[in-house]
Short mmCIF file of C-alpha atoms in Angstrom, two decimals:
data_model
loop_
_atom_site.label_atom_id
_atom_site.label_comp_id
_atom_site.label_asym_id
_atom_site.label_seq_id
_atom_site.Cartn_x
_atom_site.Cartn_y
_atom_site.Cartn_z
CA MET A 43 0.00 0.00 0.00
CA ASP A 44 2.83 2.40 0.89
CA GLU A 45 4.56 1.63 -2.40
CA GLN A 46 1.41 2.37 -4.37
CA SER A 47 0.87 5.64 -2.49
CA LYS A 48 4.44 6.65 -3.27
CA GLN A 49 3.94 5.91 -6.96
CA ILE A 50 0.69 7.88 -7.04
CA CYS A 51 2.43 10.89 -5.50
CA GLY A 52 5.28 10.52 -8.00
CA LEU A 53 2.95 10.38 -11.00
CA ARG A 54 0.89 13.32 -9.76
CA ALA A 55 3.98 15.46 -9.22
CA ALA A 56 5.46 14.47 -12.58
CA LEU A 57 2.29 15.30 -14.51
CA ASN A 58 1.93 18.64 -12.73
CA ALA A 59 5.57 19.47 -13.45
CA GLU A 60 5.19 18.45 -17.10
CA ILE A 61 8.43 16.47 -17.17
CA SER A 62 9.73 14.93 -20.39
CA ASP A 63 8.14 11.82 -21.87
CA THR A 64 11.41 9.96 -21.32
CA ASP A 65 11.33 10.59 -17.58
CA LEU A 66 7.60 9.90 -17.49
CA GLN A 67 8.19 6.59 -19.26
CA MET A 68 10.34 5.43 -16.34
CA LEU A 69 7.54 6.17 -13.87
CA VAL A 70 5.00 4.39 -16.06
CA GLU A 71 7.22 1.31 -16.31
CA THR A 72 7.63 1.30 -12.53
CA GLY A 73 3.85 1.50 -12.11
CA MET A 74 3.26 -1.37 -14.54
CA LYS A 75 5.90 -3.49 -12.81
CA HIS A 76 4.16 -2.83 -9.50
CA TYR A 77 0.92 -4.37 -10.78
CA SER A 78 2.80 -7.29 -12.36
CA GLU A 79 4.42 -7.99 -9.00
CA LEU A 80 1.03 -7.85 -7.26
CA PHE A 81 -0.36 -10.41 -9.71
CA ARG A 82 2.66 -12.66 -9.15
CA MET A 83 2.24 -12.45 -5.37
CA LYS A 84 -1.47 -13.22 -5.65
CA SER A 85 -0.74 -16.28 -7.78
CA THR A 86 1.61 -17.59 -5.09
CA ALA A 87 -0.86 -16.77 -2.30
CA ALA A 88 -3.74 -18.47 -4.16
CA LYS A 89 -1.86 -21.77 -4.05
CA CYS A 90 -1.75 -21.48 -0.25
CA ASP A 91 -5.30 -20.20 0.39
CA VAL A 92 -7.39 -19.54 -2.69
CA PHE A 93 -10.46 -18.58 -0.63
CA TYR A 94 -8.50 -15.80 1.09
CA VAL A 95 -7.38 -14.39 -2.25
CA MET A 96 -10.77 -14.67 -3.94
CA SER A 97 -12.59 -13.00 -1.06
CA GLY A 98 -10.02 -10.18 -0.94
CA MET A 99 -9.74 -10.36 2.84
CA TRP A 100 -6.75 -7.98 2.86
CA LYS A 101 -8.84 -5.27 1.18
CA THR A 102 -11.13 -2.70 2.77
CA SER A 103 -14.86 -3.41 2.80
CA ALA A 104 -15.54 -0.99 -0.08
CA GLU A 105 -12.84 -2.62 -2.20
CA GLN A 106 -14.30 -6.04 -1.43
CA PHE A 107 -17.75 -4.82 -2.48
CA PHE A 108 -16.46 -3.95 -5.97
CA SER A 109 -14.14 -6.95 -6.20
CA TRP A 110 -14.34 -9.59 -8.93
CA ILE A 111 -12.43 -12.87 -8.44
CA GLY A 112 -9.96 -11.26 -6.05
CA GLY A 113 -9.41 -7.96 -7.84
CA PHE A 114 -10.82 -5.19 -9.99
CA ARG A 115 -13.10 -5.96 -12.91
CA PRO A 116 -11.20 -4.88 -16.07
CA SER A 117 -14.28 -3.51 -17.87
CA GLU A 118 -15.09 -1.38 -14.80
CA LEU A 119 -11.50 -0.19 -14.78
CA LEU A 120 -11.94 1.11 -18.32
CA LYS A 121 -15.12 2.96 -17.29
CA VAL A 122 -13.14 4.65 -14.51
CA LEU A 123 -10.20 5.55 -16.75
CA LEU A 124 -11.96 6.74 -19.89
CA PRO A 125 -13.29 10.07 -18.51
CA GLN A 126 -9.85 10.85 -17.08
CA LEU A 127 -8.00 10.56 -20.38
CA ASP A 128 -7.39 13.73 -22.35
CA SER A 129 -8.03 14.15 -26.06
CA LEU A 130 -8.31 10.56 -27.26
CA THR A 131 -8.08 10.29 -31.02
CA GLU A 132 -10.92 8.60 -32.87
CA GLN A 133 -8.72 5.53 -33.39
CA GLN A 134 -7.79 5.38 -29.70
CA PHE A 135 -11.43 5.66 -28.64
CA PHE A 136 -12.38 2.89 -31.07
CA GLU A 137 -9.63 0.61 -29.73
CA VAL A 138 -10.55 1.29 -26.10
CA CYS A 139 -14.21 0.48 -26.82
CA ASN A 140 -13.17 -2.77 -28.52
CA LEU A 141 -10.95 -3.61 -25.55
CA LYS A 142 -13.83 -2.96 -23.15
CA GLN A 143 -16.09 -5.29 -25.14
CA SER A 144 -13.41 -8.00 -25.17
CA CYS A 145 -12.97 -7.61 -21.41
CA GLN A 146 -16.69 -7.99 -20.79
CA GLN A 147 -16.84 -11.15 -22.90
CA ALA A 148 -13.87 -12.67 -21.08
CA GLU A 149 -15.31 -11.67 -17.69
CA ASP A 150 -18.70 -13.18 -18.52
CA ALA A 151 -17.13 -16.46 -19.63
CA LEU A 152 -14.99 -16.65 -16.49
CA SER A 153 -17.91 -15.72 -14.22
CA GLN A 154 -20.06 -18.45 -15.75
CA GLY A 155 -17.28 -20.98 -15.23
CA MET A 156 -16.88 -19.82 -11.63
CA GLU A 157 -20.60 -20.18 -10.95
CA LYS A 158 -20.61 -23.69 -12.41
CA LEU A 159 -17.61 -24.68 -10.29
CA ARG A 160 -19.23 -23.18 -7.18
CA GLU A 161 -22.30 -25.35 -7.78
CA ILE A 162 -20.16 -28.45 -8.26
CA VAL A 163 -18.21 -27.82 -5.03
CA SER A 164 -21.43 -27.15 -3.11
CA VAL A 165 -23.05 -30.37 -4.35
CA THR A 166 -19.87 -32.34 -3.63
CA VAL A 167 -19.65 -31.06 -0.05
CA ALA A 168 -23.35 -31.74 0.54
CA ASP A 169 -23.18 -35.26 -0.90
CA GLY A 170 -23.66 -38.22 1.41
CA GLN A 171 -26.12 -39.40 4.00
CA LEU A 172 -27.38 -37.15 6.80
CA GLY A 173 -25.88 -38.04 10.18
CA GLU A 174 -22.91 -40.00 8.79
CA GLY A 175 -20.56 -38.17 11.12
CA SER A 176 -17.57 -38.48 8.78
CA TYR A 177 -17.16 -36.02 5.94
CA SER A 178 -13.67 -37.04 4.83
CA SER A 179 -14.66 -38.45 1.44
CA GLN A 180 -16.80 -35.43 0.52
CA VAL A 181 -14.17 -32.95 1.67
CA THR A 182 -11.39 -34.79 -0.15
CA THR A 183 -13.39 -34.82 -3.37
CA ALA A 184 -14.28 -31.15 -2.93
CA MET A 185 -10.60 -30.31 -2.44
CA GLU A 186 -9.86 -31.66 -5.89
CA LYS A 187 -12.47 -29.29 -7.32
CA VAL A 188 -11.21 -26.34 -5.25
CA GLU A 189 -7.80 -26.62 -6.89
CA ALA A 190 -9.46 -25.40 -10.07
CA LEU A 191 -10.22 -22.11 -8.30
CA VAL A 192 -6.52 -21.24 -8.41
CA SER A 193 -6.73 -21.37 -12.18
CA PHE A 194 -9.69 -18.97 -12.14
CA VAL A 195 -7.74 -16.46 -10.02
CA ASN A 196 -4.80 -16.68 -12.41
CA GLN A 197 -7.06 -16.27 -15.44
CA ALA A 198 -8.77 -13.23 -13.90
CA ASP A 199 -5.40 -11.63 -13.13
CA HIS A 200 -4.25 -12.43 -16.67
CA ILE A 201 -7.23 -10.47 -18.03
CA ARG A 202 -6.42 -7.61 -15.65
CA GLN A 203 -2.77 -7.55 -16.66
CA GLU A 204 -3.58 -7.82 -20.36
CA THR A 205 -6.00 -4.91 -20.03
CA LEU A 206 -3.33 -2.71 -18.45
CA GLN A 207 -0.81 -3.68 -21.12
CA GLN A 208 -3.26 -3.11 -23.96
CA MET A 209 -4.17 0.30 -22.54
CA SER A 210 -0.50 1.26 -22.39
CA ARG A 211 -0.15 0.16 -26.03
CA ILE A 212 -3.17 2.19 -27.17
CA LEU A 213 -2.35 5.35 -25.21
CA THR A 214 0.55 7.79 -25.31
CA ILE A 215 3.03 7.83 -22.43
CA ARG A 216 1.37 10.88 -20.89
CA GLN A 217 -2.11 9.37 -21.24
CA THR A 218 -0.90 6.10 -19.71
CA ALA A 219 0.57 8.01 -16.77
CA ARG A 220 -2.76 9.78 -16.26
CA GLY A 221 -4.51 6.42 -16.46
CA LEU A 222 -2.28 4.86 -13.80
CA LEU A 223 -2.78 7.92 -11.61
CA ALA A 224 -6.57 7.72 -12.05
CA LEU A 225 -6.52 4.01 -11.20
CA GLY A 226 -4.44 4.58 -8.08
CA GLU A 227 -6.62 7.46 -6.93
CA TYR A 228 -9.75 5.37 -7.50
CA PHE A 229 -8.46 2.69 -5.11
CA GLU A 230 -7.44 5.38 -2.62
CA ARG A 231 -10.97 6.80 -2.69
CA LEU A 232 -12.48 3.36 -2.09
CA ARG A 233 -10.23 2.93 0.94
CA ALA A 234 -11.15 6.42 2.16
CA LEU A 235 -14.84 5.54 1.74
CA SER A 236 -14.37 2.45 3.93
CA SER A 237 -12.56 4.45 6.60
CA LEU A 238 -15.21 7.18 6.62
CA TRP A 239 -18.04 4.65 6.82
CA ALA A 240 -16.33 2.79 9.68
CA THR A 241 -15.84 6.07 11.56
CA CYS A 242 -19.47 7.13 11.08
CA ALA A 243 -20.71 3.69 12.13
CA ARG A 244 -18.82 3.96 15.43
CA GLU A 245 -20.26 7.37 16.26
CA PRO A 246 -23.28 7.37 18.59
CA ALA A 247 -26.61 8.10 16.94
#
């Protein structure tokens, strides 16, 4: 979190100072590497506890509310970024719209697969006679199905990473920097919303 905050401050200062594209490129590459490292860490964590990763237990409540398979929904990301990007050319706008449509199709396919797997795991856990006392066979069988969840997390993060990379390909360096800043500030605002709600909830009526 501290690293992301530092990068957001760096991008904001750089854009306000109107530094050269070469210097801005370095900040953009650092920001992209930060997300790549997060995806790598999540992949490792999912192998240890996929339920923890999918539920986003390390996130604030507001972030969890908007979460999709352990992270942000790429198509929603594009909705957040688009209004923040200056002077898109007609070609850029066309490519971003196509990317958004591709994201939605990939998300829908993955969500359907997730729902099907959830049903299978639920039925597997519930299988057996009432009052048996031993659930070892059901749990063991369910564990084999749960391993597939790790693949879903990795696929979702692949879509997220591909979306970021495609956006950086479509946009100029300066637009990409603004996009990364907008994304970082969006997550900061979600965390601030959680903190504010928690504070208000603790106050006496």
